[in-house]
Every structure is written in structure tokens, then in C-alpha cells.
Coordinates of C-alpha atoms in Angstrom, one line a residue:
X81 CA 160.4 72.0 125.6
X82 CA 156.5 72.0 126.7
X83 CA 154.3 73.3 124.5
X84 CA 151.1 74.9 125.3
X85 CA 149.2 72.4 122.7
X86 CA 151.4 69.4 125.2
X87 CA 149.8 70.1 128.4
X88 CA 145.5 69.5 126.6
X89 CA 143.8 66.2 127.2
X90 CA 142.3 64.7 124.0
X91 CA 138.6 66.9 123.6
X92 CA 140.8 69.7 123.6
X93 CA 143.5 68.6 121.5
X94 CA 140.2 67.7 118.9
X95 CA 138.9 70.9 119.4
X96 CA 143.0 72.9 118.6
X97 CA 143.2 70.1 116.4
X98 CA 140.0 71.0 114.0
X99 CA 140.0 74.5 114.6
X100 CA 144.5 74.5 113.4
X101 CA 142.7 72.8 110.0
X102 CA 140.9 75.5 108.9
X103 CA 143.9 77.5 109.4
X104 CA 146.3 75.7 107.3
X105 CA 142.8 75.8 104.9
X106 CA 141.8 79.5 104.8
X107 CA 145.4 80.9 105.8
X108 CA 146.5 82.0 101.9
X109 CA 143.5 84.3 101.9
X110 CA 144.5 85.8 104.6
X111 CA 147.9 86.4 103.0
X112 CA 145.8 87.7 100.9
X113 CA 144.2 90.6 103.7
X114 CA 147.2 91.2 104.6
X115 CA 149.0 92.1 101.9
X116 CA 146.0 93.8 100.6
X117 CA 145.9 96.3 103.7
X118 CA 149.8 96.4 104.1
X119 CA 149.4 97.6 100.6
X120 CA 146.3 100.6 101.5
X121 CA 148.4 101.4 104.4
X122 CA 151.7 101.8 102.8
X123 CA 149.9 104.4 100.2
X124 CA 147.4 106.1 102.6
X125 CA 151.5 107.8 104.6
X126 CA 152.5 108.1 100.9
X127 CA 151.8 112.1 101.4
X128 CA 150.8 112.7 104.3
X129 CA 152.8 114.6 106.7
X130 CA 153.6 111.8 109.4
X131 CA 156.4 109.5 108.0
X132 CA 156.7 106.1 109.3
X133 CA 160.2 104.8 109.9
X134 CA 158.9 101.4 107.7
X135 CA 154.7 99.3 107.6
X136 CA 155.3 95.9 108.2
X137 CA 152.3 92.9 108.3
X138 CA 152.5 89.2 108.9
X139 CA 150.5 86.6 108.9
X140 CA 149.7 84.0 112.1
X141 CA 151.9 81.6 111.5
X142 CA 150.1 77.4 111.6
X143 CA 152.4 76.7 114.4
X144 CA 151.8 80.0 116.0
X145 CA 148.3 80.0 115.7
X146 CA 148.0 76.0 117.3
X147 CA 150.5 78.1 120.1
X148 CA 148.0 80.1 120.9
X149 CA 144.9 78.6 120.5
X150 CA 146.1 75.8 123.0
X151 CA 146.2 78.0 125.9
X152 CA 144.0 77.4 129.3
X153 CA 141.7 79.3 131.3
X154 CA 142.8 78.3 134.5
X155 CA 139.4 76.6 136.1
X156 CA 136.5 78.9 136.9
X157 CA 135.5 76.8 140.3
X158 CA 137.9 75.5 142.0
X159 CA 138.6 71.9 141.7
X160 CA 137.8 71.9 138.2
X161 CA 139.8 72.0 134.9
X162 CA 140.9 74.4 133.3
X163 CA 139.5 75.4 129.8
X164 CA 141.0 76.3 126.2
X165 CA 141.0 80.8 126.0
X166 CA 139.8 80.8 122.6
X167 CA 137.4 77.7 121.9
X168 CA 136.3 80.0 118.8
X169 CA 139.5 81.1 117.5
X170 CA 138.0 82.8 114.4
X171 CA 136.0 84.6 116.0
X172 CA 137.4 85.1 118.8
X173 CA 140.7 87.1 118.0
X174 CA 141.8 90.2 116.0
X175 CA 146.1 88.7 115.2
X176 CA 145.7 86.4 112.4
X177 CA 146.0 89.3 110.1
X178 CA 148.7 91.8 112.0
X179 CA 150.4 95.5 110.5
X180 CA 153.4 97.3 112.1
X181 CA 153.8 101.0 110.8
X182 CA 156.8 101.4 113.1
X183 CA 158.0 104.9 113.9
X184 CA 161.2 107.4 114.5
X185 CA 159.9 108.8 117.1
X186 CA 156.6 109.2 120.3
X187 CA 154.9 111.5 119.5
X188 CA 154.4 110.3 115.8
X189 CA 152.5 107.4 117.4
X190 CA 149.8 109.8 118.3
X191 CA 150.7 111.1 114.4
X192 CA 149.8 108.1 112.6
X193 CA 147.6 107.2 115.3
X194 CA 144.4 109.6 114.0
X195 CA 145.2 109.1 110.2
X196 CA 144.5 106.0 110.1
X197 CA 141.4 106.0 112.1
X198 CA 140.5 109.1 109.5
X199 CA 140.3 106.7 107.0
X200 CA 136.3 105.8 108.5
X201 CA 135.6 104.7 104.2
X202 CA 138.0 102.0 104.3
X203 CA 138.0 101.1 107.9
X204 CA 136.6 101.1 111.0
X205 CA 138.8 101.1 114.0
X206 CA 136.7 99.5 116.6
X207 CA 139.3 99.2 120.4
X208 CA 142.6 102.2 120.9
X209 CA 144.6 101.3 123.5
X210 CA 147.8 101.5 124.8
X211 CA 149.4 98.2 125.6
X212 CA 152.3 98.2 127.3
X213 CA 154.3 95.5 129.6
X214 CA 155.3 98.4 132.1
X215 CA 153.5 101.9 132.1
X216 CA 153.6 104.6 134.5
X217 CA 151.2 103.8 137.1
X218 CA 152.9 101.0 138.4
X219 CA 156.4 102.5 138.7
X220 CA 157.6 99.5 136.1
X221 CA 159.1 100.1 132.9
X222 CA 158.5 98.0 129.6
X223 CA 157.6 98.7 125.9
X224 CA 154.8 101.4 125.9
X225 CA 152.5 100.3 121.7
X226 CA 149.9 101.9 120.8
X227 CA 147.4 98.9 119.0
X228 CA 145.0 99.3 117.2
X229 CA 142.0 97.2 116.8
X230 CA 140.9 97.3 112.5
X231 CA 137.7 96.2 110.7
X232 CA 138.0 96.6 107.3
X233 CA 135.2 97.8 105.5
X234 CA 133.7 95.8 102.0
X235 CA 137.0 94.9 101.4
X236 CA 137.0 91.9 98.4
X237 CA 140.2 89.8 99.6
X238 CA 138.7 89.2 103.2
X239 CA 135.4 88.3 100.6
X240 CA 137.9 85.9 99.2
X241 CA 138.8 84.9 102.3
X242 CA 135.0 84.3 103.7
X243 CA 133.8 82.6 100.9
X244 CA 136.7 80.0 101.5
X245 CA 136.5 80.5 105.0
X246 CA 132.6 79.3 105.0
X247 CA 130.5 80.1 101.5
X248 CA 127.2 79.2 102.8
X249 CA 127.3 82.6 104.9
X250 CA 127.3 85.9 102.8
X251 CA 130.8 87.9 102.4
X252 CA 129.6 90.9 103.0
X253 CA 134.3 92.2 103.2
X254 CA 134.3 92.8 107.1
X255 CA 137.3 91.8 109.1
X256 CA 139.1 92.1 112.1
X257 CA 143.1 92.8 113.0
X258 CA 145.5 94.1 114.8
X259 CA 146.9 97.4 113.7
X260 CA 150.0 98.5 116.3
X261 CA 152.3 101.2 116.7
X262 CA 155.4 101.7 117.9
X263 CA 158.6 103.5 117.7
X264 CA 161.3 100.9 116.3
X265 CA 163.5 101.4 120.0
X266 CA 159.9 99.8 121.1
X267 CA 159.9 97.4 118.4
X268 CA 163.6 96.1 118.6
X269 CA 162.8 95.5 122.2
X270 CA 159.8 93.9 121.5
X271 CA 160.9 91.2 119.4
X272 CA 164.6 90.0 121.6
X273 CA 162.3 90.5 124.0
X274 CA 159.2 87.9 122.8
X275 CA 161.4 85.7 121.0
X276 CA 163.1 84.7 124.3
X277 CA 159.9 85.0 127.0
X278 CA 157.7 84.1 125.2
X279 CA 158.6 81.3 121.5
X280 CA 161.6 80.3 123.3
X281 CA 159.6 80.2 127.0
X282 CA 161.5 77.1 129.2
X283 CA 161.2 76.8 131.9
X284 CA 164.5 75.3 133.1
X285 CA 166.1 77.8 131.0
X286 CA 165.6 80.7 133.2
X287 CA 166.8 83.0 135.8
X288 CA 165.3 86.3 137.2
X289 CA 168.2 87.4 135.6
X290 CA 166.9 88.0 132.1
X291 CA 163.7 89.4 133.7
X292 CA 166.2 92.4 134.9
X293 CA 168.2 93.0 132.3
X294 CA 165.1 93.3 130.5
X295 CA 163.3 96.5 132.4
X296 CA 167.1 97.1 133.3
X297 CA 166.7 97.7 129.1
X298 CA 163.7 98.9 128.8
X299 CA 164.7 102.0 131.4
X300 CA 167.7 102.9 129.1
X301 CA 165.3 102.5 125.4
X302 CA 162.9 104.9 127.2
X303 CA 165.9 108.0 128.0
X304 CA 167.3 107.2 124.8
X305 CA 164.0 107.8 123.4
X306 CA 162.7 110.5 125.7
X307 CA 166.9 112.0 124.3
X308 CA 165.2 112.0 120.5
X309 CA 162.3 113.4 121.2
X310 CA 164.2 116.8 123.0
X311 CA 166.6 116.8 120.4
X312 CA 164.0 116.6 117.8
X313 CA 162.4 119.3 119.7
X314 CA 164.9 121.3 119.4
X315 CA 165.2 120.7 115.4
X316 CA 162.6 122.3 114.7
X317 CA 162.8 124.6 117.3
X318 CA 166.6 126.3 115.6
X319 CA 164.9 125.7 112.2
X320 CA 162.4 127.6 112.9
X321 CA 164.7 130.7 113.6
X322 CA 165.5 130.8 110.2
X323 CA 162.0 131.4 108.8
X324 CA 162.4 134.3 107.0
X325 CA 158.4 134.6 107.0
X326 CA 157.7 132.8 110.5
X327 CA 159.6 133.0 113.7
X328 CA 163.2 134.4 111.6
X329 CA 161.2 137.4 111.5
X330 CA 160.3 138.1 115.3
X331 CA 161.1 140.9 117.4
X332 CA 165.1 140.3 119.3
X333 CA 163.2 141.5 122.9
X334 CA 165.4 140.0 125.6
X335 CA 163.3 137.5 126.3
X336 CA 164.1 136.2 122.9
X337 CA 167.5 136.7 123.1
X338 CA 167.4 133.9 125.8
X339 CA 165.6 131.7 124.7
X340 CA 167.6 131.8 121.2
X341 CA 170.6 132.0 123.8
X342 CA 168.9 128.9 124.9
X343 CA 168.3 127.4 122.5
X344 CA 171.4 127.1 120.2
X345 CA 174.3 127.6 123.0
X346 CA 172.3 125.0 126.3
X347 CA 176.2 125.1 127.9
X348 CA 177.5 128.7 127.4
X349 CA 178.3 129.8 131.8
X350 CA 175.0 132.0 133.3
X351 CA 174.9 134.6 135.5
X352 CA 173.0 135.1 138.0
X353 CA 173.3 139.4 137.1
X354 CA 172.9 138.3 132.7
X355 CA 171.3 141.6 131.7
X356 CA 168.5 140.2 128.2
X357 CA 168.1 143.9 127.7
X358 CA 171.5 145.7 127.2
X359 CA 171.8 142.6 125.3
X360 CA 169.1 143.2 123.2
X361 CA 170.5 147.2 123.1
X362 CA 174.1 145.5 121.6
X363 CA 172.0 143.8 119.0
X364 CA 169.9 147.0 117.6
X365 CA 173.1 149.6 117.8
X366 CA 173.7 147.8 114.8
X367 CA 170.4 147.6 113.5
X368 CA 170.1 142.9 114.0
X369 CA 166.3 143.1 115.7
X370 CA 164.9 140.1 113.9
X371 CA 165.9 136.4 115.3
X372 CA 167.1 135.2 112.0
X373 CA 170.1 138.2 112.5
X374 CA 170.7 136.7 116.2
X375 CA 170.9 133.4 114.4
X376 CA 173.6 134.3 111.5
X377 CA 175.5 136.2 114.7
X378 CA 176.1 132.8 116.9
X379 CA 177.7 131.2 114.6
X380 CA 179.6 128.3 116.4
X381 CA 182.9 128.8 114.3
X382 CA 183.3 132.6 115.0
X383 CA 182.4 131.7 119.1
X384 CA 185.8 129.0 118.9
X385 CA 187.2 131.9 117.1
X386 CA 186.7 134.3 119.0
X387 CA 187.1 132.2 121.9
X388 CA 191.0 131.4 120.5
X389 CA 191.8 135.4 120.6
X390 CA 190.3 137.0 122.7
X391 CA 191.4 133.9 125.8
X392 CA 189.0 134.3 128.3
X393 CA 190.1 134.4 131.9
X394 CA 187.1 133.9 132.8
X395 CA 184.2 131.7 131.1
X396 CA 182.7 134.2 129.5
X397 CA 177.9 134.6 129.8
X398 CA 175.8 135.2 127.8
X399 CA 175.5 138.8 128.0
X400 CA 179.7 139.6 127.6
X401 CA 179.6 136.5 124.7
X402 CA 177.8 138.7 123.0
X403 CA 179.4 142.2 122.5
X404 CA 183.0 140.3 122.1
X405 CA 180.3 138.8 118.8
X406 CA 179.5 142.1 117.9
X407 CA 182.4 143.7 118.0
X408 CA 184.7 140.4 116.1
X409 CA 182.6 140.7 113.3
X410 CA 181.8 145.1 113.4
X411 CA 185.2 145.9 115.4
X412 CA 185.3 149.8 115.1
X413 CA 181.7 151.0 114.4
X414 CA 180.9 148.7 117.5
X415 CA 183.3 150.7 119.9
X416 CA 181.5 153.7 118.0
X417 CA 177.3 152.7 118.7
X418 CA 177.7 150.7 122.2
X419 CA 180.6 152.9 124.0
X420 CA 181.3 155.6 125.8
X421 CA 182.1 159.1 123.6
X422 CA 186.0 159.1 123.4
X423 CA 185.3 162.5 125.1
X424 CA 183.7 161.6 128.1
X425 CA 185.6 162.2 131.5
X426 CA 185.8 158.6 131.7
X427 CA 185.0 155.4 129.4
X428 CA 186.1 151.9 130.9
X429 CA 183.8 151.0 128.2
X430 CA 185.8 152.2 125.0
X431 CA 189.1 151.3 126.9
X432 CA 188.0 147.7 127.4
X433 CA 186.7 147.4 124.5
X434 CA 189.8 148.9 122.4
X435 CA 192.3 146.1 124.1
X436 CA 190.1 143.1 123.0
X437 CA 190.4 144.7 119.3
X438 CA 193.9 145.0 119.4
X439 CA 193.8 140.7 120.9
X440 CA 191.2 140.3 117.8
X441 CA 193.8 142.7 115.3
X442 CA 196.6 140.5 116.5
X443 CA 195.8 137.0 116.2
X444 CA 194.0 137.7 112.8
X445 CA 197.5 138.6 111.8
X446 CA 199.1 135.4 114.0

């Protein structure tokens, strides 16, 4: 495999070799900087509201450094010679020291970035951008990663590096490094993609099918991320329903009953004529006036038992299923509170509830 370094002419190699020699000499101090900023970031998130999956860091290897600074830019003029992309890498490269904050969900990326950027007494953020191989605007797929360029402030590990790099210059403790923030799915994709597409790149061992597969897996990961994000949002919403001091105390209006139902039981068939106002009246008849009380009633095991007991010929809508759940829970009391009087001229609802209650009682005896 032909490397970037192999493509250089003698003059370019001399420049690269000199930079590599310097890098080998100062790399131990750069490793100390990496460990220092890594410890700082870990401590920063120890008591934070956002909890990254993990935080890791690395100092670029000598081999990786050599390959990167051996990259060439196209000739400035037609017929000219290509030039080194990074002729002065110690001034232009920000990824010799790199840290990665890996999150579980896409929404956490912004929270992580905002927390880091607020630590102005430790870091000065000099760049913040979304870096993606694919983008919504171009209609392609890739991985999304938030990239921060941070500058340390009055950092002792940086001062030690600066003294080693050039003892004739004052050591001010300021150093630029890169912080990548991305989800665990994007992290896995980018690591594999980087190993195959960049680290092991060889024109003789490449197929367009690789590009197709990378695009396909990126698309699948995006769908998975969205599903996990939706699952997390639903979980937080359901937790709120149980909060007696918050959402759980919210009044059971027809709209709230619909919201709770669609959150907890989206799979239950809904009818065009679902009567959420009637559902609220049924619940209120038993003193169920708060969100948490409805959530307690809509227990999955209870719903399963009710379905078995009544063996519905047609899949019941939410209002009918709620009626059956209240009948299961309160028995004759539910009939007396919500049906016509026993001495009414016509009492179709009372007759229906009595028939269903007998089915429930037979099921419980079986």
C-alpha cells in the first residue's frame, strides 16, 4: 500500500521528517496534556445533569502524525507541483490531542457541548461545528459528530509541553485541542469506517459496494437513534405521569385522558367516535380525577385479564376498554354509579354491564 509519505519528493520528506522528529521528542508531554484534559472533563460531568456513556482521549501516534502531515494539496496553478497541506503542523493541527465524549442519545450532544462551553475559567471554545459525512441538506447519510476546538487556560501540563517544545519562548499554558461529542452509535460507525476507509485504504482493495454498505449502515443507525430517542422521551413522559407533585397530579380532562392513553397504549385500536369526555365522566364517577390515578388503573396485567375474561368479539376502543377496566376494578359499584336506574323504563347500559360482570365473575371462579 502506498502511503502519503511515499508520495513526497525529497524536499517535502525533509520537512516532514523534521516535524516528526520534533513530535517524537514532545509526544510524552502531549500525552500528559491528554490525561490532564481527560481528568478535567471526567470531573466536570461527575455531578452534572447530563451523564455521558464514557469519555476517552488519545494522543496521536507518531505514525498517524507522519501520515497526516504528509498529505498534499493540489497544485496552486495548472502544471505546478502539489504542496504540503500541513507545512507547519504544530501551529495548524488541533487533533494531536483529542478527547471524545460519547453519549447515549443525540439530544445529549447539545447538553454536553453547552456544559463544556460554560467552563470558561478552564477552556476557551474557539470552534463549534457539526461534522458529518452525510447531511440532511444533501440527502445523504453519514455520521453526525459535534466538534469543539478548545483552548486550555493557564494549564501546567501545557506549560511543561511548551518548555520542552521551545524553552526560549514563554510558556503561557494555552493549547488548542479537539473535543468530539457523538452518540455511541455514531462512534461505532465512525471507528469502523475510519479503520476500513482511511487507515487501511488501498486503491487495489476497494469496491463501490463498501461505500454502499457504509451508507446503508449509516441510514440504519440514524433510524435506531431516532427510535431510542423516542423511547427515551416516552419513558420520561410516563415517569411524569407517576409524579404526584407534578404531572401525576394533573386533572383528568378529556384531552389528558387521550394523551395518557396514546402514550401508554398506542397499540389499542382507536375508533373514529372515541368519546374521551365520556371516559372522563366514567373515571370521575369513581373519584379518579388525577393523571396518576388513571395510570394506576391502566395496568398491563389488568388489561390482559380483562381481555381474557370478556373475550371481546371485536377489538374494543379506548373508551369501551376503560369501561371494562372500571367494571373489573369496582364491580357492582361501577354499575350503580354509571348505568341507568334499575327501575328505569329502558336500561340497555345496565343490562350490558350486568352481562359483562357475570362474565368477569365466571372467569375469576374458573
